[in-house]
Structure formats: structure tokens, C-alpha cells
PDB file of C-alpha atoms in Angstrom:
ATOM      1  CA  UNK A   1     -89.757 165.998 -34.324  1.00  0.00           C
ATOM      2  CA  UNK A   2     -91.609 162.836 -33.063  1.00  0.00           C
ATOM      3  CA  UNK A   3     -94.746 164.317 -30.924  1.00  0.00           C
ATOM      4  CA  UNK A   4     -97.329 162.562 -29.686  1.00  0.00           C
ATOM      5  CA  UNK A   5    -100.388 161.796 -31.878  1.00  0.00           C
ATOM      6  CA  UNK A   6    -101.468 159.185 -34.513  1.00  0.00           C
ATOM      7  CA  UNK A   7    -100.327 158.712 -37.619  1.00  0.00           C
ATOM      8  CA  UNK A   8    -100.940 157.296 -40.652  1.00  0.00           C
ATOM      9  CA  UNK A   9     -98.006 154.364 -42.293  1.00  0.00           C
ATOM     10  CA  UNK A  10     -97.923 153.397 -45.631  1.00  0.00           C
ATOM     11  CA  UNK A  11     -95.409 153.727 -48.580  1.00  0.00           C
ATOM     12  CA  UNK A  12     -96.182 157.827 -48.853  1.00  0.00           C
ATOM     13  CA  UNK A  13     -94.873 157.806 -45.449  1.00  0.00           C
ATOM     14  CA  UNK A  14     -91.750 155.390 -45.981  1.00  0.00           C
ATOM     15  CA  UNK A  15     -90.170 152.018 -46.524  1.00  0.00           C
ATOM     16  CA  UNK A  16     -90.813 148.133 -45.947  1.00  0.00           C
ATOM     17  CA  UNK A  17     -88.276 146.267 -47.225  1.00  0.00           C
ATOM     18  CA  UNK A  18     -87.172 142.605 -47.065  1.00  0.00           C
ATOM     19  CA  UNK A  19     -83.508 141.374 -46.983  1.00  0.00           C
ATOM     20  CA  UNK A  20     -82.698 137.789 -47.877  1.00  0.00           C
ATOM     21  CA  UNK A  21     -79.345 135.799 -47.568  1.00  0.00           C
ATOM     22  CA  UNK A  22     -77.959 132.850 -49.876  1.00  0.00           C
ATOM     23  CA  UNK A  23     -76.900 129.566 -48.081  1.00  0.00           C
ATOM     24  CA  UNK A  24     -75.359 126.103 -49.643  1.00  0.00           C
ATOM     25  CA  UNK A  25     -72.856 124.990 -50.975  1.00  0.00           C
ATOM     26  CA  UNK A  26     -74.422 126.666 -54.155  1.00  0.00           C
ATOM     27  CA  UNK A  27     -74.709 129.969 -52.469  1.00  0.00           C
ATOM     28  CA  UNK A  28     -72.121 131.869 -54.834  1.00  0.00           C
ATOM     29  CA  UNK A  29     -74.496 131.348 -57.977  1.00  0.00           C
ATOM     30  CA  UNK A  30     -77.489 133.170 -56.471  1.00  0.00           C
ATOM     31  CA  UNK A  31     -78.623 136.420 -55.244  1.00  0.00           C
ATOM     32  CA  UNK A  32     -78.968 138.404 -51.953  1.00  0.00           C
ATOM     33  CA  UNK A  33     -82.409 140.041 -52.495  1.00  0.00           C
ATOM     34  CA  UNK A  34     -83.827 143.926 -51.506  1.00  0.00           C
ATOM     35  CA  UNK A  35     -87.641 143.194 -51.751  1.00  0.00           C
ATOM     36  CA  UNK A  36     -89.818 145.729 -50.765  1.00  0.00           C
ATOM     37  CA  UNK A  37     -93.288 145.638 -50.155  1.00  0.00           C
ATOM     38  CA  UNK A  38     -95.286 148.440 -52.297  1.00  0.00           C
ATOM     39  CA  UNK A  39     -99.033 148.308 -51.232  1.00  0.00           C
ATOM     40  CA  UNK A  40     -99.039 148.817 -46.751  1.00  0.00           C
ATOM     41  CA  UNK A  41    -100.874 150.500 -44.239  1.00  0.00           C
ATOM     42  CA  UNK A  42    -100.504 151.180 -40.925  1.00  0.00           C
ATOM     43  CA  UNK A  43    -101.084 153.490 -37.976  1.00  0.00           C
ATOM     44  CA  UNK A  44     -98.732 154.690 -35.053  1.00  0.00           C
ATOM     45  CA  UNK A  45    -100.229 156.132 -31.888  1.00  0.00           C
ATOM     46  CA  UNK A  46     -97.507 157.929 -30.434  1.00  0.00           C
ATOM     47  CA  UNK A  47     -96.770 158.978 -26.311  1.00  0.00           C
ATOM     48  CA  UNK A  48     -93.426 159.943 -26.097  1.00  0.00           C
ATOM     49  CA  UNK A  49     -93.321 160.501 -22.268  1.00  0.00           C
ATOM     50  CA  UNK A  50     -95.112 156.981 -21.943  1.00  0.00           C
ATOM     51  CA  UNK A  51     -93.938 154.287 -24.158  1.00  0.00           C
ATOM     52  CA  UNK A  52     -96.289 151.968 -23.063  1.00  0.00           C
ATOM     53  CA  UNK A  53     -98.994 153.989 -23.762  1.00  0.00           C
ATOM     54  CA  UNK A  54     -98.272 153.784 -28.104  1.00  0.00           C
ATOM     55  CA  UNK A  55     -98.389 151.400 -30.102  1.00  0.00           C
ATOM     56  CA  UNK A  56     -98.012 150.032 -34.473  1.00  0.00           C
ATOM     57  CA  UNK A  57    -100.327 148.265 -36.483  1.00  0.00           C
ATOM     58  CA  UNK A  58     -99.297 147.402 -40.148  1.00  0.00           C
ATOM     59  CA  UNK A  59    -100.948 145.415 -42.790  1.00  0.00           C
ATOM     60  CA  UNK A  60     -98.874 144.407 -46.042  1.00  0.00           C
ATOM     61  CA  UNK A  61    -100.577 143.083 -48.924  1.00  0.00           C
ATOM     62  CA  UNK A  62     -98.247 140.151 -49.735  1.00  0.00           C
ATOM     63  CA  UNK A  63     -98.723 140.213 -53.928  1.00  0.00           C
ATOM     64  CA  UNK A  64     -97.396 143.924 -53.575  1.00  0.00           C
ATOM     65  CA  UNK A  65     -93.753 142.618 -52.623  1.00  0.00           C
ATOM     66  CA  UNK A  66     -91.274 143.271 -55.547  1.00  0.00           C
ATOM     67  CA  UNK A  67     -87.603 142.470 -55.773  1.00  0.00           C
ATOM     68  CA  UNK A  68     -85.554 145.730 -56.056  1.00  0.00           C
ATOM     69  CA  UNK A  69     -82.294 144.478 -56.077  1.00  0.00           C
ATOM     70  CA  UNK A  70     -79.940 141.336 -56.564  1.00  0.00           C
ATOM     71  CA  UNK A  71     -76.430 141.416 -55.107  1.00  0.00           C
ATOM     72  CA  UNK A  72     -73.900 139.006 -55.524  1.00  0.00           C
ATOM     73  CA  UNK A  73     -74.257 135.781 -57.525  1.00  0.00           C
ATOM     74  CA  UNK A  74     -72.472 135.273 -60.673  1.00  0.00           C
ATOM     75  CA  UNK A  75     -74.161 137.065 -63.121  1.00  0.00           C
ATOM     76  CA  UNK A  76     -76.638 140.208 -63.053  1.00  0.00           C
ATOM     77  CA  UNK A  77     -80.512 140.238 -61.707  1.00  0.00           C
ATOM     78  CA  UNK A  78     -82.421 139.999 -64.931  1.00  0.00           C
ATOM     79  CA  UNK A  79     -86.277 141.144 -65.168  1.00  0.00           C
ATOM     80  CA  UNK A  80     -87.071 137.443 -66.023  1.00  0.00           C
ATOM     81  CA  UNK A  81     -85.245 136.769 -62.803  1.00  0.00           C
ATOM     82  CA  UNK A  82     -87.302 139.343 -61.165  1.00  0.00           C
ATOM     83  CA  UNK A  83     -90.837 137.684 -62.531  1.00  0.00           C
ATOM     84  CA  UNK A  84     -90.024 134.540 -61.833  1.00  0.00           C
ATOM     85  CA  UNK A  85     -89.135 135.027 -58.001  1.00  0.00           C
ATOM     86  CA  UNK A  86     -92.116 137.214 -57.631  1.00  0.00           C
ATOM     87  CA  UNK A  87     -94.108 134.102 -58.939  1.00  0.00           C
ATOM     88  CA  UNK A  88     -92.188 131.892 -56.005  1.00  0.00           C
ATOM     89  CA  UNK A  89     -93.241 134.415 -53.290  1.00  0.00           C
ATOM     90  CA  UNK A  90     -96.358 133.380 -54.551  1.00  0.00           C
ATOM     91  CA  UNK A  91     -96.516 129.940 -54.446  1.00  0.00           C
ATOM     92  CA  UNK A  92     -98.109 127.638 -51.609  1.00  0.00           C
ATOM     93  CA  UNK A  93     -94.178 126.549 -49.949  1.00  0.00           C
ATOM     94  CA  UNK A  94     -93.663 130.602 -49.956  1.00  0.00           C
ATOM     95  CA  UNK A  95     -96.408 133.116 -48.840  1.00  0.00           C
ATOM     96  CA  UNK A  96     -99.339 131.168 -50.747  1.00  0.00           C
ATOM     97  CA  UNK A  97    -100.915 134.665 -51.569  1.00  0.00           C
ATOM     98  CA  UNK A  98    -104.252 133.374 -53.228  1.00  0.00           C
ATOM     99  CA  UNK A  99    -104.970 132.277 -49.495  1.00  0.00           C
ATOM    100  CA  UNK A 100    -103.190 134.398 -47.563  1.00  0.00           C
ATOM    101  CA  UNK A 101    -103.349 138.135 -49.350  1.00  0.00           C
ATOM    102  CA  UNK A 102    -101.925 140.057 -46.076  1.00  0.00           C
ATOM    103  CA  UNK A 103     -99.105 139.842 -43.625  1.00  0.00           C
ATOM    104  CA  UNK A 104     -99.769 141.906 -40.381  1.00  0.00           C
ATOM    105  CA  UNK A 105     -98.021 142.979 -37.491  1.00  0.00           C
ATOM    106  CA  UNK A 106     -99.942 144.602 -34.520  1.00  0.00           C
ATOM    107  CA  UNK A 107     -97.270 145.826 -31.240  1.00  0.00           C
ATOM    108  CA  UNK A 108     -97.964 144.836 -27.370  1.00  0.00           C
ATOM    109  CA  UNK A 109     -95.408 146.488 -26.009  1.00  0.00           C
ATOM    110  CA  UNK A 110     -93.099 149.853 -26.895  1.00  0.00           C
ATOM    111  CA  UNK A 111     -89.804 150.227 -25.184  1.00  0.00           C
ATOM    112  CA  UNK A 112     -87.538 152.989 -25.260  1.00  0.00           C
ATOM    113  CA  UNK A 113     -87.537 156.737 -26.497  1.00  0.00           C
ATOM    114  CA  UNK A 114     -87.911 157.851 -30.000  1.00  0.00           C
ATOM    115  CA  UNK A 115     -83.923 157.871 -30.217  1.00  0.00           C
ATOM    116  CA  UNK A 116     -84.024 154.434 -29.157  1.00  0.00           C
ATOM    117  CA  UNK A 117     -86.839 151.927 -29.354  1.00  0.00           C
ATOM    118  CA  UNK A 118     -87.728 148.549 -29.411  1.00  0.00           C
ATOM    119  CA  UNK A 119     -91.040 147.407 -30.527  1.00  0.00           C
ATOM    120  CA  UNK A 120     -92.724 143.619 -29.524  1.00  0.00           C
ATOM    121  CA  UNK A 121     -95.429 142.447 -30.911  1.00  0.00           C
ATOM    122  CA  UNK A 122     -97.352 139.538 -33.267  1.00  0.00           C
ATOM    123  CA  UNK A 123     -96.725 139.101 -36.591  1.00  0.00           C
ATOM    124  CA  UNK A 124     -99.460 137.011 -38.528  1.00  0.00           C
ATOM    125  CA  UNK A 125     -97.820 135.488 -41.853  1.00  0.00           C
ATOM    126  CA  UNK A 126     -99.938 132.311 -43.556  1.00  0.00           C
ATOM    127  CA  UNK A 127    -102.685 132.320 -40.723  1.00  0.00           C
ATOM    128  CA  UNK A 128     -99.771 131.651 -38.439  1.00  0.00           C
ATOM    129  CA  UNK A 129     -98.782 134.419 -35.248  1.00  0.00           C
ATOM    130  CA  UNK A 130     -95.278 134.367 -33.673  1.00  0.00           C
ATOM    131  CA  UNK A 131     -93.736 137.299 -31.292  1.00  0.00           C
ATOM    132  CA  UNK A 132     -90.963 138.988 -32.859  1.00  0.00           C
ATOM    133  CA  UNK A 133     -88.761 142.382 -31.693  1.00  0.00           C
ATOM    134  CA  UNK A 134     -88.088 145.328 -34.028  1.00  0.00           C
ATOM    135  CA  UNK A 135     -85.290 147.941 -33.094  1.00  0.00           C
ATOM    136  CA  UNK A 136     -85.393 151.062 -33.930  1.00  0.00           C
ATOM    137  CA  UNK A 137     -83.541 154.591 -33.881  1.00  0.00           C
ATOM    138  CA  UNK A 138     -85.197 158.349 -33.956  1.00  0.00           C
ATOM    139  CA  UNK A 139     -83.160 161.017 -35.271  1.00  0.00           C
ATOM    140  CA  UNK A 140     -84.645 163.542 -33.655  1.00  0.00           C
ATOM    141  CA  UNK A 141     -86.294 165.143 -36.683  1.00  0.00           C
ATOM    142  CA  UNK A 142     -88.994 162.728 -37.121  1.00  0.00           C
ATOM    143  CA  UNK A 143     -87.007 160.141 -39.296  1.00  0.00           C
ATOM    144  CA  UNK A 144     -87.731 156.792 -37.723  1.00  0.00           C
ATOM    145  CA  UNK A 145     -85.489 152.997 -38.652  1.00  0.00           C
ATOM    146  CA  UNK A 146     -84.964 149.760 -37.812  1.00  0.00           C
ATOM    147  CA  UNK A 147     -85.403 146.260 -38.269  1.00  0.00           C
ATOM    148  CA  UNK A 148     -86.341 143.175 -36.940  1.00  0.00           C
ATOM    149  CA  UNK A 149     -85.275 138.663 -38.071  1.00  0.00           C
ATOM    150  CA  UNK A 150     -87.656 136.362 -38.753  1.00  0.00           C
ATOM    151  CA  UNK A 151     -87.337 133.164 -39.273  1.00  0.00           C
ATOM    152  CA  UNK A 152     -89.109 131.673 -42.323  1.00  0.00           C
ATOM    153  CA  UNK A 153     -89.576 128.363 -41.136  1.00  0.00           C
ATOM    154  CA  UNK A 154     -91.424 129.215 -38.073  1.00  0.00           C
ATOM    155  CA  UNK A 155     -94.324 130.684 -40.416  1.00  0.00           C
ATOM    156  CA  UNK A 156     -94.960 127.797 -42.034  1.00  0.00           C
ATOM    157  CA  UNK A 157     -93.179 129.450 -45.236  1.00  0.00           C
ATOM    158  CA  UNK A 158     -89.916 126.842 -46.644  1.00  0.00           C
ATOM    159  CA  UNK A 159     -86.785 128.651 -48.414  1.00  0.00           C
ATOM    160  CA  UNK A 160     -86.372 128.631 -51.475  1.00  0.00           C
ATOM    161  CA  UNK A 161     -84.158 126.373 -52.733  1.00  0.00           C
ATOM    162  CA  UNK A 162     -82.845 125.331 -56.369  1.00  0.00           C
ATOM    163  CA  UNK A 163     -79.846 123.300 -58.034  1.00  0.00           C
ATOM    164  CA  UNK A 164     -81.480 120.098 -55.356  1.00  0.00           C
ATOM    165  CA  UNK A 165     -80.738 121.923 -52.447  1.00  0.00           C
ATOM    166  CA  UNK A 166     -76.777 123.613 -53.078  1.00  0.00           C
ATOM    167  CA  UNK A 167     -78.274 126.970 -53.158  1.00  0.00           C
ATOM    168  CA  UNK A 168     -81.234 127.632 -50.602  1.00  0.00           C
ATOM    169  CA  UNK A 169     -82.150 130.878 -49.095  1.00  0.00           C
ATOM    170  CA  UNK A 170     -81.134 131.738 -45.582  1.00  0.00           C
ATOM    171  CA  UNK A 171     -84.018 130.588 -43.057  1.00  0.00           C
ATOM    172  CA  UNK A 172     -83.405 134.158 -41.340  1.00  0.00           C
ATOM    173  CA  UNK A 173     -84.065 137.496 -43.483  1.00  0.00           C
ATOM    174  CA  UNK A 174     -84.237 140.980 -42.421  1.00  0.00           C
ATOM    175  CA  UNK A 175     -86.974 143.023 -42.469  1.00  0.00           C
ATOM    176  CA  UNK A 176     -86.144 147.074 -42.174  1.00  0.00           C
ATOM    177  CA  UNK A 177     -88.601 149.928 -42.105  1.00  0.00           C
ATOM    178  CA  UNK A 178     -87.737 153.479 -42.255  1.00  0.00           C
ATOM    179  CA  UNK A 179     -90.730 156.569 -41.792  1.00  0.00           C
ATOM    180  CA  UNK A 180     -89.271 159.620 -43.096  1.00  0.00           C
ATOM    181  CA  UNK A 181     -92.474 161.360 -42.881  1.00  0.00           C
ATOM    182  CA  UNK A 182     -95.111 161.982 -40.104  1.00  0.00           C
ATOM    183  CA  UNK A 183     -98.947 161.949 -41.447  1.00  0.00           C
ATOM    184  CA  UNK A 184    -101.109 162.809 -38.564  1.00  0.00           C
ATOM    185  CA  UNK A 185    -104.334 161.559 -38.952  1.00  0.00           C
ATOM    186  CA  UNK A 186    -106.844 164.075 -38.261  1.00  0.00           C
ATOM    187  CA  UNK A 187    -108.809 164.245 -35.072  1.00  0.00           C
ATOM    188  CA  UNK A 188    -111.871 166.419 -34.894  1.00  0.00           C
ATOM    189  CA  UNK A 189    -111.150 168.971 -32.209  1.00  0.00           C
TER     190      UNK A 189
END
């Protein structure tokens, strides 16, 4: 059960993944990606009877983002397929992570209960900071979801394309987090 505290985030605690759609007239050929990001931190301070009064910081380290799964497209995922968009996310039109090693997301405002939430806050990819809105869902036993779009463009960061422009990822992916376990952090008493 959500109480209120502060906790720690990270992948011991649960999930950050990444959900990418195809565009073009190319779009059959390629993929629809799961990426999820495997090196994160974070912290949660927690008031349930005052919403207001929490708030999320998390900090991804963008080289830690690896492609879990490839759905649709004509022909399977391969590992080379794998490597190879790993080295895109890397590259200056994507993320550009020799410069930019994090992405981070720090709330101003919580909404909601823990059944239903919404979280606002700034999300700094590429030096760049833009406002986005997460939703999420409690289910009562401490099991926290939801997700939130972002638009590529607005960060500076250009979708991949290939095949001069028939196949291009979809400007707006989904990013989803799930906590299915609550790590207080430990407060001297």
C-alpha cells in the first residue's frame, strides 16, 4: 500500500520503457520498438492526503537504453538490428549521448490519488526542457503505472528515418513506467 514517505526509483524498483511507432509509406518493412532504459534513478516523496505536497525526480542515463523488442515489420528483430539502432540512439540527429549522457524529468505538480494520478513536470532531453503529463494508476497494493507522449521533434531529437524517407519513425512515442516495489529511503529517526 502506497504510504507516505520517500522512496528510492531505479530499475530494482521497476520499469522505464520506450514505445516507438513506424510511419511512411515504408512503414510495413520496419519495426515497432520496446526500448527500455537499464541504468535510472529516481526518488518519490510521497503525501497521499496532499498531492501537492509529493513530488518525482528521475535521471536516465541515455547509453543505458536497449531495444527489447521488435514487432511487426517483415522479417524478425535480429541482434545486428539491435546494435545497430542502439548506435542511432546514439548519434548527434538522435540523443547525441557523448554530449548529452542523461535525460531527466523533475515533477511541479501531482494530481490525483494513488488510484489515479497525473504527474506534470519538465523533462530535460539534449539540454532542451519542455512540460509534459504522465498518467498514472495505483492498485492499491503499492504497484504504480502509466505513461506519458513526447514528441521527438520538440527536443531537438529527428526520427529516424531510412529507405529516403518511406519508413520514418513516428514523431510521437510512448514512454511507460511501472514501480512494482516501494524502497523507502531511510530517515534517521
Amino acid at each position: 500500500m502506497l504510504t507516505d514517505g520517500t522512496y528510492r526509483l531505479g530499475p530494482t524498483t521497476g520499469r522505464l520503457l520506450i514505445r516507438t511507432g513506424r510511419a511512411g509509406l515504408g512503414r510495413r518493412a520496419g519495426h515497432d520498438l520496446t526500448i527500455e532504459a537499464t541504468q535510472w534513478s529516481g526518488e518519490a516523496v510521497v503525501n497521499v492526503g496532499d498531492p501537492a505536497g509529493s513530488s518525482v525526480s528521475v535521471t536516465v542515463e541515455t547509453d543505458s537504453l536497449e531495444v527489447r523488442e521488435g514487432s511487426g515489420g517483415l522479417k524478425p528483430l535480429t541482434d545486428a538490428d539491435r546494435a545497430e539502432i542502439k548506435r542511432t540512439l546514439a548519434d548527434k540527429a538522435l540523443l547525441h549521448t557523448a554530449v548529452h549522457p542523461t535525460i531527466a524529468f523533475r515533477s511541479t505538480r501531482i494530481t490525483g490519488t494513488p488510484q489515479s494520478f497525473e504527474i506534470t513536470g519538465e523533462l530535460t532531453i539534449k539540454g532542451r526542457t519542455h512540460p509534459v503529463t504522465a498518467h498514472g494508476k495505483g492498485n492499491g497494493d503499492g504497484l504504480l503505472h502509466g505513461w506519458a507522449t513526447v514528441t521527438q521533434s520538440a527536443w531537438g531529437i529527428k526520427p529516424y528515418t531510412a529507405f529516403l524517407g518511406a519508413l520514418r519513425l513516428a514523431d510521437e512515442i510512448k514512454v511507460e513506467f511501472e514501480v512494482a516495489t516501494l524502497d523507502p529511503v531511510d530517515t534517521p529517526e
